[in-house]
Amino acid sequence: MALTHAQLRRRRRVWSYLVLSGLAVFFLFPLVFMLVSSLKPDGQILSDTSSWRAFLPVGHISLDNYSGVFGRVPVGRFLFNSILVTVLIVGLGLVVNSMAGFALSRLRWRGRGLVLSLVIATLIVPFETIAVPMVYWVAHLPTLVLQGGALKYDIGWLDSYKVQIIPFVANAFSIFLFAQYFSTIPTSLDEAARIDGAGWFTIYRRIVVPLSGPAFATVSILTFLPAWNQYLWPSMVVQDEKLRPVMVGMQYFFQDTTAWGEVMAYASMITIPVLVVFLAFQRAFVSSVAASGVKG
């Protein structure tokens, strides 16, 4: 008996859901293993890795690993540092990169295409190749420090919040994404606003930004992830424990003997903010990707 078009479409949809559900379960395995292992003692974690018990909360389950994390590292301080650095990088980056993208996509000026090409070209340069020269430069940059209630001139940004924030505010990929998204907004809106006497900053603030919510959400996610996961750069420029972010704190668990349960507990604690941010912005993220695919 031949199937109708509606039945074939329903069957394809069912198979699509089954395949996507299977892929989702497959990619969730590491997260499930991490969360479950954070509740088990080290010996049980190692013994359970040879069976499905590794993904099940069975055996001796407790929160001892989480209390052990707070006893081994200053988790609260590390979380505060990472949240502060990440929020400032994302917030300042949205302003700086969106304004740069606006200038490259909406304004007409000589050399605009060359500047955009140079911005895109920087994407092929790995950060590791410029990390050492950057350390040299930030170590010799002038700064103002507060000493004895007065501001004094000093040299060097090492061991500070600004050395973890300022070098990562401007981002080539974010500028490119904003420029591409802004170019899909009709320029007739700019012309109408200019006739009414609006300046370019007013057009940016009152017309382009309100119409670009998906782009801002996407850039927020793509900026948040590397900012939160920074390890190499803070390890090179921050020696003061009071200024270290959460990822640098991971090395505290591999000094003498590895406490795998505490490692999993700490990893779970620093992964939760990433999941919360993604879940909060996933609708706008998907919308932006879809819009870029159709309009770009």
PDB file of C-alpha atoms in Angstrom:
ATOM      1  CA  MET A   1       0.000   0.000   0.000  1.00  0.00           C
ATOM      2  CA  ALA A   2       1.472   3.321  -1.108  1.00  0.00           C
ATOM      3  CA  LEU A   3       1.987   5.957   1.545  1.00  0.00           C
ATOM      4  CA  THR A   4       0.504   9.395   1.094  1.00  0.00           C
ATOM      5  CA  HIS A   5       2.651  12.509   0.942  1.00  0.00           C
ATOM      6  CA  ALA A   6       1.585  13.499   4.471  1.00  0.00           C
ATOM      7  CA  GLN A   7       2.510  10.049   5.824  1.00  0.00           C
ATOM      8  CA  LEU A   8       5.930  10.151   4.137  1.00  0.00           C
ATOM      9  CA  ARG A   9       6.582  13.577   5.562  1.00  0.00           C
ATOM     10  CA  ARG A  10       5.515  12.427   9.038  1.00  0.00           C
ATOM     11  CA  ARG A  11       7.781   9.385   8.804  1.00  0.00           C
ATOM     12  CA  ARG A  12      10.773  11.498   7.740  1.00  0.00           C
ATOM     13  CA  ARG A  13      10.083  13.837  10.632  1.00  0.00           C
ATOM     14  CA  VAL A  14       9.991  10.938  13.103  1.00  0.00           C
ATOM     15  CA  TRP A  15      13.295   9.580  11.802  1.00  0.00           C
ATOM     16  CA  SER A  16      14.836  13.056  11.968  1.00  0.00           C
ATOM     17  CA  TYR A  17      13.782  13.423  15.605  1.00  0.00           C
ATOM     18  CA  LEU A  18      15.185   9.980  16.431  1.00  0.00           C
ATOM     19  CA  VAL A  19      18.543  10.738  14.802  1.00  0.00           C
ATOM     20  CA  LEU A  20      18.800  14.161  16.468  1.00  0.00           C
ATOM     21  CA  SER A  21      17.830  12.694  19.840  1.00  0.00           C
ATOM     22  CA  GLY A  22      20.505  10.019  19.459  1.00  0.00           C
ATOM     23  CA  LEU A  23      23.130  12.641  18.615  1.00  0.00           C
ATOM     24  CA  ALA A  24      22.044  14.762  21.587  1.00  0.00           C
ATOM     25  CA  VAL A  25      22.403  11.794  23.943  1.00  0.00           C
ATOM     26  CA  PHE A  26      25.815  10.980  22.455  1.00  0.00           C
ATOM     27  CA  PHE A  27      27.133  14.526  22.957  1.00  0.00           C
ATOM     28  CA  LEU A  28      25.681  14.667  26.478  1.00  0.00           C
ATOM     29  CA  PHE A  29      27.720  11.648  27.629  1.00  0.00           C
ATOM     30  CA  PRO A  30      30.795  13.708  28.681  1.00  0.00           C
ATOM     31  CA  LEU A  31      28.642  16.139  30.669  1.00  0.00           C
ATOM     32  CA  VAL A  32      26.742  13.312  32.350  1.00  0.00           C
ATOM     33  CA  PHE A  33      30.007  11.533  33.182  1.00  0.00           C
ATOM     34  CA  MET A  34      31.440  14.735  34.658  1.00  0.00           C
ATOM     35  CA  LEU A  35      28.395  15.475  36.815  1.00  0.00           C
ATOM     36  CA  VAL A  36      27.994  11.890  38.017  1.00  0.00           C
ATOM     37  CA  SER A  37      31.713  11.481  38.733  1.00  0.00           C
ATOM     38  CA  SER A  38      31.706  14.675  40.803  1.00  0.00           C
ATOM     39  CA  LEU A  39      29.514  12.830  43.317  1.00  0.00           C
ATOM     40  CA  LYS A  40      31.734   9.726  43.632  1.00  0.00           C
ATOM     41  CA  PRO A  41      35.018   9.033  45.465  1.00  0.00           C
ATOM     42  CA  ASP A  42      38.169   8.639  43.374  1.00  0.00           C
ATOM     43  CA  GLY A  43      38.362   4.863  43.702  1.00  0.00           C
ATOM     44  CA  GLN A  44      34.811   4.373  42.501  1.00  0.00           C
ATOM     45  CA  ILE A  45      35.303   6.730  39.548  1.00  0.00           C
ATOM     46  CA  LEU A  46      38.217   4.628  38.273  1.00  0.00           C
ATOM     47  CA  SER A  47      36.473   1.304  38.864  1.00  0.00           C
ATOM     48  CA  ASP A  48      33.250   2.439  37.145  1.00  0.00           C
ATOM     49  CA  THR A  49      34.921   3.610  33.933  1.00  0.00           C
ATOM     50  CA  SER A  50      34.795   0.072  32.493  1.00  0.00           C
ATOM     51  CA  SER A  51      30.982  -0.120  32.596  1.00  0.00           C
ATOM     52  CA  TRP A  52      27.793   1.896  32.234  1.00  0.00           C
ATOM     53  CA  ARG A  53      28.000   2.619  35.956  1.00  0.00           C
ATOM     54  CA  ALA A  54      30.260   5.535  35.001  1.00  0.00           C
ATOM     55  CA  PHE A  55      27.165   7.382  33.727  1.00  0.00           C
ATOM     56  CA  LEU A  56      24.851   6.408  36.592  1.00  0.00           C
ATOM     57  CA  PRO A  57      24.655   7.932  40.100  1.00  0.00           C
ATOM     58  CA  VAL A  58      25.117   4.608  41.880  1.00  0.00           C
ATOM     59  CA  GLY A  59      27.386   3.513  44.706  1.00  0.00           C
ATOM     60  CA  HIS A  60      28.688   5.914  47.320  1.00  0.00           C
ATOM     61  CA  ILE A  61      27.131   9.274  46.343  1.00  0.00           C
ATOM     62  CA  SER A  62      27.899  12.446  48.303  1.00  0.00           C
ATOM     63  CA  LEU A  63      28.863  16.119  47.985  1.00  0.00           C
ATOM     64  CA  ASP A  64      32.265  15.583  49.611  1.00  0.00           C
ATOM     65  CA  ASN A  65      34.117  16.482  46.412  1.00  0.00           C
ATOM     66  CA  TYR A  66      32.438  19.880  46.271  1.00  0.00           C
ATOM     67  CA  SER A  67      33.361  20.670  49.861  1.00  0.00           C
ATOM     68  CA  GLY A  68      36.905  19.472  49.066  1.00  0.00           C
ATOM     69  CA  VAL A  69      37.079  21.928  46.154  1.00  0.00           C
ATOM     70  CA  PHE A  70      36.366  24.870  48.452  1.00  0.00           C
ATOM     71  CA  GLY A  71      39.054  23.626  50.822  1.00  0.00           C
ATOM     72  CA  ARG A  72      41.690  23.326  48.108  1.00  0.00           C
ATOM     73  CA  VAL A  73      41.207  26.506  46.044  1.00  0.00           C
ATOM     74  CA  PRO A  74      39.565  29.935  46.583  1.00  0.00           C
ATOM     75  CA  VAL A  75      36.667  29.112  44.272  1.00  0.00           C
ATOM     76  CA  GLY A  76      34.678  32.211  45.150  1.00  0.00           C
ATOM     77  CA  ARG A  77      37.564  34.513  44.265  1.00  0.00           C
ATOM     78  CA  PHE A  78      38.279  32.687  41.006  1.00  0.00           C
ATOM     79  CA  LEU A  79      34.601  32.817  40.004  1.00  0.00           C
ATOM     80  CA  PHE A  80      34.424  36.523  40.803  1.00  0.00           C
ATOM     81  CA  ASN A  81      37.522  37.206  38.688  1.00  0.00           C
ATOM     82  CA  SER A  82      36.230  35.229  35.723  1.00  0.00           C
ATOM     83  CA  ILE A  83      32.765  36.777  35.900  1.00  0.00           C
ATOM     84  CA  LEU A  84      34.217  40.289  36.124  1.00  0.00           C
ATOM     85  CA  VAL A  85      36.678  39.775  33.269  1.00  0.00           C
ATOM     86  CA  THR A  86      34.152  37.995  31.054  1.00  0.00           C
ATOM     87  CA  VAL A  87      31.344  40.517  31.592  1.00  0.00           C
ATOM     88  CA  LEU A  88      33.644  43.446  30.817  1.00  0.00           C
ATOM     89  CA  ILE A  89      35.103  41.769  27.715  1.00  0.00           C
ATOM     90  CA  VAL A  90      31.626  40.939  26.405  1.00  0.00           C
ATOM     91  CA  GLY A  91      30.105  44.319  27.306  1.00  0.00           C
ATOM     92  CA  LEU A  92      32.935  46.472  25.973  1.00  0.00           C
ATOM     93  CA  GLY A  93      33.339  44.169  22.986  1.00  0.00           C
ATOM     94  CA  LEU A  94      29.701  44.554  21.967  1.00  0.00           C
ATOM     95  CA  VAL A  95      30.081  48.345  21.925  1.00  0.00           C
ATOM     96  CA  VAL A  96      33.484  48.541  20.230  1.00  0.00           C
ATOM     97  CA  ASN A  97      32.976  45.764  17.681  1.00  0.00           C
ATOM     98  CA  SER A  98      29.433  46.788  16.758  1.00  0.00           C
ATOM     99  CA  MET A  99      30.517  50.385  16.166  1.00  0.00           C
ATOM    100  CA  ALA A 100      33.422  49.177  14.034  1.00  0.00           C
ATOM    101  CA  GLY A 101      31.089  46.878  12.111  1.00  0.00           C
ATOM    102  CA  PHE A 102      28.681  49.786  11.631  1.00  0.00           C
ATOM    103  CA  ALA A 103      31.436  51.983  10.219  1.00  0.00           C
ATOM    104  CA  LEU A 104      32.571  49.226   7.850  1.00  0.00           C
ATOM    105  CA  SER A 105      29.096  48.313   6.603  1.00  0.00           C
ATOM    106  CA  ARG A 106      26.989  51.512   6.648  1.00  0.00           C
ATOM    107  CA  LEU A 107      29.416  54.382   6.081  1.00  0.00           C
ATOM    108  CA  ARG A 108      31.063  55.174   2.773  1.00  0.00           C
ATOM    109  CA  TRP A 109      34.693  56.187   3.049  1.00  0.00           C
ATOM    110  CA  ARG A 110      37.922  55.643   1.128  1.00  0.00           C
ATOM    111  CA  GLY A 111      39.770  52.443   2.039  1.00  0.00           C
ATOM    112  CA  ARG A 112      36.786  50.807   3.744  1.00  0.00           C
ATOM    113  CA  GLY A 113      37.181  47.553   1.792  1.00  0.00           C
ATOM    114  CA  LEU A 114      40.925  47.414   2.517  1.00  0.00           C
ATOM    115  CA  VAL A 115      40.386  47.895   6.248  1.00  0.00           C
ATOM    116  CA  LEU A 116      37.744  45.154   6.315  1.00  0.00           C
ATOM    117  CA  SER A 117      40.109  42.826   4.437  1.00  0.00           C
ATOM    118  CA  LEU A 118      42.892  43.514   6.940  1.00  0.00           C
ATOM    119  CA  VAL A 119      40.505  42.826   9.833  1.00  0.00           C
ATOM    120  CA  ILE A 120      39.512  39.494   8.288  1.00  0.00           C
ATOM    121  CA  ALA A 121      43.174  38.661   7.559  1.00  0.00           C
ATOM    122  CA  THR A 122      44.003  38.820  11.266  1.00  0.00           C
ATOM    123  CA  LEU A 123      41.753  35.778  11.804  1.00  0.00           C
ATOM    124  CA  ILE A 124      44.400  33.496  10.287  1.00  0.00           C
ATOM    125  CA  VAL A 125      47.030  34.507  12.887  1.00  0.00           C
ATOM    126  CA  PRO A 126      47.003  32.077  15.854  1.00  0.00           C
ATOM    127  CA  PHE A 127      47.032  33.735  19.244  1.00  0.00           C
ATOM    128  CA  GLU A 128      49.975  31.598  20.346  1.00  0.00           C
ATOM    129  CA  THR A 129      52.215  33.286  17.748  1.00  0.00           C
ATOM    130  CA  ILE A 130      51.647  36.753  19.199  1.00  0.00           C
ATOM    131  CA  ALA A 131      51.310  35.843  22.885  1.00  0.00           C
ATOM    132  CA  VAL A 132      54.989  36.384  23.750  1.00  0.00           C
ATOM    133  CA  PRO A 133      55.267  39.772  21.962  1.00  0.00           C
ATOM    134  CA  MET A 134      52.040  40.822  23.695  1.00  0.00           C
ATOM    135  CA  VAL A 135      53.523  39.938  27.076  1.00  0.00           C
ATOM    136  CA  TYR A 136      56.504  42.171  26.282  1.00  0.00           C
ATOM    137  CA  TRP A 137      54.320  45.094  25.288  1.00  0.00           C
ATOM    138  CA  VAL A 138      51.896  44.895  28.220  1.00  0.00           C
ATOM    139  CA  ALA A 139      54.888  44.692  30.566  1.00  0.00           C
ATOM    140  CA  HIS A 140      56.100  48.059  29.242  1.00  0.00           C
ATOM    141  CA  LEU A 141      52.828  49.945  28.899  1.00  0.00           C
ATOM    142  CA  PRO A 142      52.313  52.974  31.164  1.00  0.00           C
ATOM    143  CA  THR A 143      49.678  52.806  33.860  1.00  0.00           C
ATOM    144  CA  LEU A 144      48.346  54.687  36.856  1.00  0.00           C
ATOM    145  CA  VAL A 145      48.330  53.001  40.259  1.00  0.00           C
ATOM    146  CA  LEU A 146      46.823  54.107  43.551  1.00  0.00           C
ATOM    147  CA  GLN A 147      49.477  54.357  46.264  1.00  0.00           C
ATOM    148  CA  GLY A 148      48.943  56.077  49.587  1.00  0.00           C
ATOM    149  CA  GLY A 149      45.686  57.619  48.426  1.00  0.00           C
ATOM    150  CA  ALA A 150      47.302  59.263  45.379  1.00  0.00           C
ATOM    151  CA  LEU A 151      47.586  58.247  41.721  1.00  0.00           C
ATOM    152  CA  LYS A 152      51.144  57.559  40.629  1.00  0.00           C
ATOM    153  CA  TYR A 153      52.672  56.793  37.241  1.00  0.00           C
ATOM    154  CA  ASP A 154      54.084  53.308  36.763  1.00  0.00           C
ATOM    155  CA  ILE A 155      55.136  50.909  34.023  1.00  0.00           C
ATOM    156  CA  GLY A 156      53.581  47.514  33.317  1.00  0.00           C
ATOM    157  CA  TRP A 157      50.106  45.963  33.203  1.00  0.00           C
ATOM    158  CA  LEU A 158      51.103  42.564  34.598  1.00  0.00           C
ATOM    159  CA  ASP A 159      49.101  41.213  37.538  1.00  0.00           C
ATOM    160  CA  SER A 160      46.023  43.328  36.864  1.00  0.00           C
ATOM    161  CA  TYR A 161      42.479  43.014  35.565  1.00  0.00           C
ATOM    162  CA  LYS A 162      43.088  45.299  32.594  1.00  0.00           C
ATOM    163  CA  VAL A 163      45.740  43.006  31.128  1.00  0.00           C
ATOM    164  CA  GLN A 164      43.106  40.257  31.027  1.00  0.00           C
ATOM    165  CA  ILE A 165      40.417  42.501  29.524  1.00  0.00           C
ATOM    166  CA  ILE A 166      41.682  45.237  27.197  1.00  0.00           C
ATOM    167  CA  PRO A 167      43.663  43.055  24.705  1.00  0.00           C
ATOM    168  CA  PHE A 168      40.505  41.042  23.969  1.00  0.00           C
ATOM    169  CA  VAL A 169      37.869  43.769  23.644  1.00  0.00           C
ATOM    170  CA  ALA A 170      38.356  44.284  19.893  1.00  0.00           C
ATOM    171  CA  ASN A 171      37.738  41.045  18.014  1.00  0.00           C
ATOM    172  CA  ALA A 172      38.091  40.579  14.261  1.00  0.00           C
ATOM    173  CA  PHE A 173      35.437  37.892  13.924  1.00  0.00           C
ATOM    174  CA  SER A 174      32.917  39.931  15.930  1.00  0.00           C
ATOM    175  CA  ILE A 175      33.564  42.981  13.731  1.00  0.00           C
ATOM    176  CA  PHE A 176      33.092  40.875  10.608  1.00  0.00           C
ATOM    177  CA  LEU A 177      29.876  39.316  11.923  1.00  0.00           C
ATOM    178  CA  PHE A 178      28.427  42.711  12.848  1.00  0.00           C
ATOM    179  CA  ALA A 179      29.416  44.168   9.477  1.00  0.00           C
ATOM    180  CA  GLN A 180      27.750  41.278   7.636  1.00  0.00           C
ATOM    181  CA  TYR A 181      24.572  41.483   9.677  1.00  0.00           C
ATOM    182  CA  PHE A 182      24.323  45.285   9.496  1.00  0.00           C
ATOM    183  CA  SER A 183      24.681  45.125   5.710  1.00  0.00           C
ATOM    184  CA  THR A 184      21.387  43.194   5.528  1.00  0.00           C
ATOM    185  CA  ILE A 185      19.454  46.103   7.070  1.00  0.00           C
ATOM    186  CA  PRO A 186      17.982  48.341   4.317  1.00  0.00           C
ATOM    187  CA  THR A 187      20.006  51.518   3.800  1.00  0.00           C
ATOM    188  CA  SER A 188      16.759  53.362   3.071  1.00  0.00           C
ATOM    189  CA  LEU A 189      16.301  53.571   6.850  1.00  0.00           C
ATOM    190  CA  ASP A 190      19.566  55.502   7.102  1.00  0.00           C
ATOM    191  CA  GLU A 191      18.531  57.852   4.319  1.00  0.00           C
ATOM    192  CA  ALA A 192      15.166  58.571   5.939  1.00  0.00           C
ATOM    193  CA  ALA A 193      16.845  59.230   9.281  1.00  0.00           C
ATOM    194  CA  ARG A 194      19.420  61.523   7.669  1.00  0.00           C
ATOM    195  CA  ILE A 195      16.631  63.536   6.055  1.00  0.00           C
ATOM    196  CA  ASP A 196      15.083  63.957   9.511  1.00  0.00           C
ATOM    197  CA  GLY A 197      18.380  65.341  10.784  1.00  0.00           C
ATOM    198  CA  ALA A 198      19.754  62.260  12.585  1.00  0.00           C
ATOM    199  CA  GLY A 199      23.497  61.798  12.821  1.00  0.00           C
ATOM    200  CA  TRP A 200      25.334  58.547  12.257  1.00  0.00           C
ATOM    201  CA  PHE A 201      25.575  57.753  15.956  1.00  0.00           C
ATOM    202  CA  THR A 202      21.818  58.272  16.337  1.00  0.00           C
ATOM    203  CA  ILE A 203      21.210  55.956  13.382  1.00  0.00           C
ATOM    204  CA  TYR A 204      23.485  53.363  14.976  1.00  0.00           C
ATOM    205  CA  ARG A 205      21.875  53.639  18.409  1.00  0.00           C
ATOM    206  CA  ARG A 206      18.206  54.018  17.499  1.00  0.00           C
ATOM    207  CA  ILE A 207      17.854  52.119  14.213  1.00  0.00           C
ATOM    208  CA  VAL A 208      20.612  49.573  13.629  1.00  0.00           C
ATOM    209  CA  VAL A 209      21.127  48.298  17.185  1.00  0.00           C
ATOM    210  CA  PRO A 210      17.410  47.620  17.917  1.00  0.00           C
ATOM    211  CA  LEU A 211      17.154  45.643  14.658  1.00  0.00           C
ATOM    212  CA  SER A 212      20.247  43.544  15.377  1.00  0.00           C
ATOM    213  CA  GLY A 213      19.316  41.612  18.506  1.00  0.00           C
ATOM    214  CA  PRO A 214      20.248  38.187  17.054  1.00  0.00           C
ATOM    215  CA  ALA A 215      23.686  39.458  16.006  1.00  0.00           C
ATOM    216  CA  PHE A 216      24.344  40.877  19.473  1.00  0.00           C
ATOM    217  CA  ALA A 217      23.253  37.603  21.086  1.00  0.00           C
ATOM    218  CA  THR A 218      25.508  35.564  18.805  1.00  0.00           C
ATOM    219  CA  VAL A 219      28.529  37.776  19.430  1.00  0.00           C
ATOM    220  CA  SER A 220      27.815  37.624  23.161  1.00  0.00           C
ATOM    221  CA  ILE A 221      27.997  33.831  23.119  1.00  0.00           C
ATOM    222  CA  LEU A 222      31.035  33.662  20.834  1.00  0.00           C
ATOM    223  CA  THR A 223      32.837  36.231  23.000  1.00  0.00           C
ATOM    224  CA  PHE A 224      31.753  34.756  26.314  1.00  0.00           C
ATOM    225  CA  LEU A 225      33.130  31.267  25.636  1.00  0.00           C
ATOM    226  CA  PRO A 226      36.801  32.149  24.932  1.00  0.00           C
ATOM    227  CA  ALA A 227      36.778  34.853  27.610  1.00  0.00           C
ATOM    228  CA  TRP A 228      35.505  32.384  30.220  1.00  0.00           C
ATOM    229  CA  ASN A 229      37.869  29.621  29.058  1.00  0.00           C
ATOM    230  CA  GLN A 230      41.065  31.711  29.059  1.00  0.00           C
ATOM    231  CA  TYR A 231      44.010  29.746  30.410  1.00  0.00           C
ATOM    232  CA  LEU A 232      47.197  30.454  28.426  1.00  0.00           C
ATOM    233  CA  TRP A 233      47.120  34.249  28.662  1.00  0.00           C
ATOM    234  CA  PRO A 234      46.287  34.517  32.403  1.00  0.00           C
ATOM    235  CA  SER A 235      48.968  31.908  33.123  1.00  0.00           C
ATOM    236  CA  MET A 236      51.515  34.148  31.421  1.00  0.00           C
ATOM    237  CA  VAL A 237      50.556  37.573  32.791  1.00  0.00           C
ATOM    238  CA  VAL A 238      48.915  36.918  36.187  1.00  0.00           C
ATOM    239  CA  GLN A 239      50.894  35.553  39.122  1.00  0.00           C
ATOM    240  CA  ASP A 240      48.803  37.002  41.944  1.00  0.00           C
ATOM    241  CA  GLU A 241      46.342  34.347  43.134  1.00  0.00           C
ATOM    242  CA  LYS A 242      43.756  37.031  43.927  1.00  0.00           C
ATOM    243  CA  LEU A 243      43.511  37.914  40.212  1.00  0.00           C
ATOM    244  CA  ARG A 244      43.452  34.450  38.655  1.00  0.00           C
ATOM    245  CA  PRO A 245      40.404  33.180  36.724  1.00  0.00           C
ATOM    246  CA  VAL A 246      38.717  29.805  37.142  1.00  0.00           C
ATOM    247  CA  MET A 247      40.577  27.970  34.373  1.00  0.00           C
ATOM    248  CA  VAL A 248      43.969  28.670  35.929  1.00  0.00           C
ATOM    249  CA  GLY A 249      42.566  27.244  39.161  1.00  0.00           C
ATOM    250  CA  MET A 250      42.322  23.828  37.492  1.00  0.00           C
ATOM    251  CA  GLN A 251      46.091  23.334  37.848  1.00  0.00           C
ATOM    252  CA  TYR A 252      45.725  23.295  41.652  1.00  0.00           C
ATOM    253  CA  PHE A 253      44.266  19.773  41.407  1.00  0.00           C
ATOM    254  CA  PHE A 254      47.254  18.260  39.565  1.00  0.00           C
ATOM    255  CA  GLN A 255      50.108  19.201  41.866  1.00  0.00           C
ATOM    256  CA  ASP A 256      50.914  16.221  44.115  1.00  0.00           C
ATOM    257  CA  THR A 257      48.227  13.590  43.615  1.00  0.00           C
ATOM    258  CA  THR A 258      45.307  14.029  41.254  1.00  0.00           C
ATOM    259  CA  ALA A 259      41.952  14.163  43.064  1.00  0.00           C
ATOM    260  CA  TRP A 260      39.701  13.119  40.191  1.00  0.00           C
ATOM    261  CA  GLY A 261      36.485  13.574  42.134  1.00  0.00           C
ATOM    262  CA  GLU A 262      37.409  17.140  43.028  1.00  0.00           C
ATOM    263  CA  VAL A 263      38.518  17.774  39.433  1.00  0.00           C
ATOM    264  CA  MET A 264      35.068  16.706  38.201  1.00  0.00           C
ATOM    265  CA  ALA A 265      33.346  18.785  40.881  1.00  0.00           C
ATOM    266  CA  TYR A 266      35.370  21.873  39.982  1.00  0.00           C
ATOM    267  CA  ALA A 267      34.788  21.299  36.264  1.00  0.00           C
ATOM    268  CA  SER A 268      31.040  21.023  36.909  1.00  0.00           C
ATOM    269  CA  MET A 269      31.022  24.282  38.843  1.00  0.00           C
ATOM    270  CA  ILE A 270      32.784  26.242  36.098  1.00  0.00           C
ATOM    271  CA  THR A 271      30.721  24.636  33.310  1.00  0.00           C
ATOM    272  CA  ILE A 272      27.325  25.627  34.713  1.00  0.00           C
ATOM    273  CA  PRO A 273      27.679  29.374  33.842  1.00  0.00           C
ATOM    274  CA  VAL A 274      28.496  28.466  30.234  1.00  0.00           C
ATOM    275  CA  LEU A 275      25.388  26.286  29.947  1.00  0.00           C
ATOM    276  CA  VAL A 276      23.215  28.989  31.517  1.00  0.00           C
ATOM    277  CA  VAL A 277      24.453  31.630  29.055  1.00  0.00           C
ATOM    278  CA  PHE A 278      23.955  29.359  26.061  1.00  0.00           C
ATOM    279  CA  LEU A 279      20.455  28.332  27.118  1.00  0.00           C
ATOM    280  CA  ALA A 280      19.544  31.976  27.706  1.00  0.00           C
ATOM    281  CA  PHE A 281      20.692  33.052  24.236  1.00  0.00           C
ATOM    282  CA  GLN A 282      20.147  29.905  22.161  1.00  0.00           C
ATOM    283  CA  ARG A 283      16.957  31.161  20.457  1.00  0.00           C
ATOM    284  CA  ALA A 284      18.628  34.388  19.354  1.00  0.00           C
ATOM    285  CA  PHE A 285      21.771  32.460  18.388  1.00  0.00           C
ATOM    286  CA  VAL A 286      19.849  30.097  16.093  1.00  0.00           C
ATOM    287  CA  SER A 287      17.896  33.032  14.686  1.00  0.00           C
ATOM    288  CA  SER A 288      21.084  34.904  13.862  1.00  0.00           C
ATOM    289  CA  VAL A 289      22.696  31.894  12.193  1.00  0.00           C
ATOM    290  CA  ALA A 290      19.556  31.291  10.130  1.00  0.00           C
ATOM    291  CA  ALA A 291      19.323  34.959   9.143  1.00  0.00           C
ATOM    292  CA  SER A 292      22.989  35.061   8.163  1.00  0.00           C
ATOM    293  CA  GLY A 293      22.537  31.965   6.028  1.00  0.00           C
ATOM    294  CA  VAL A 294      19.534  33.419   4.184  1.00  0.00           C
ATOM    295  CA  LYS A 295      20.598  37.060   3.824  1.00  0.00           C
ATOM    296  CA  GLY A 296      24.389  36.804   3.813  1.00  0.00           C
TER     297      GLY A 296
END
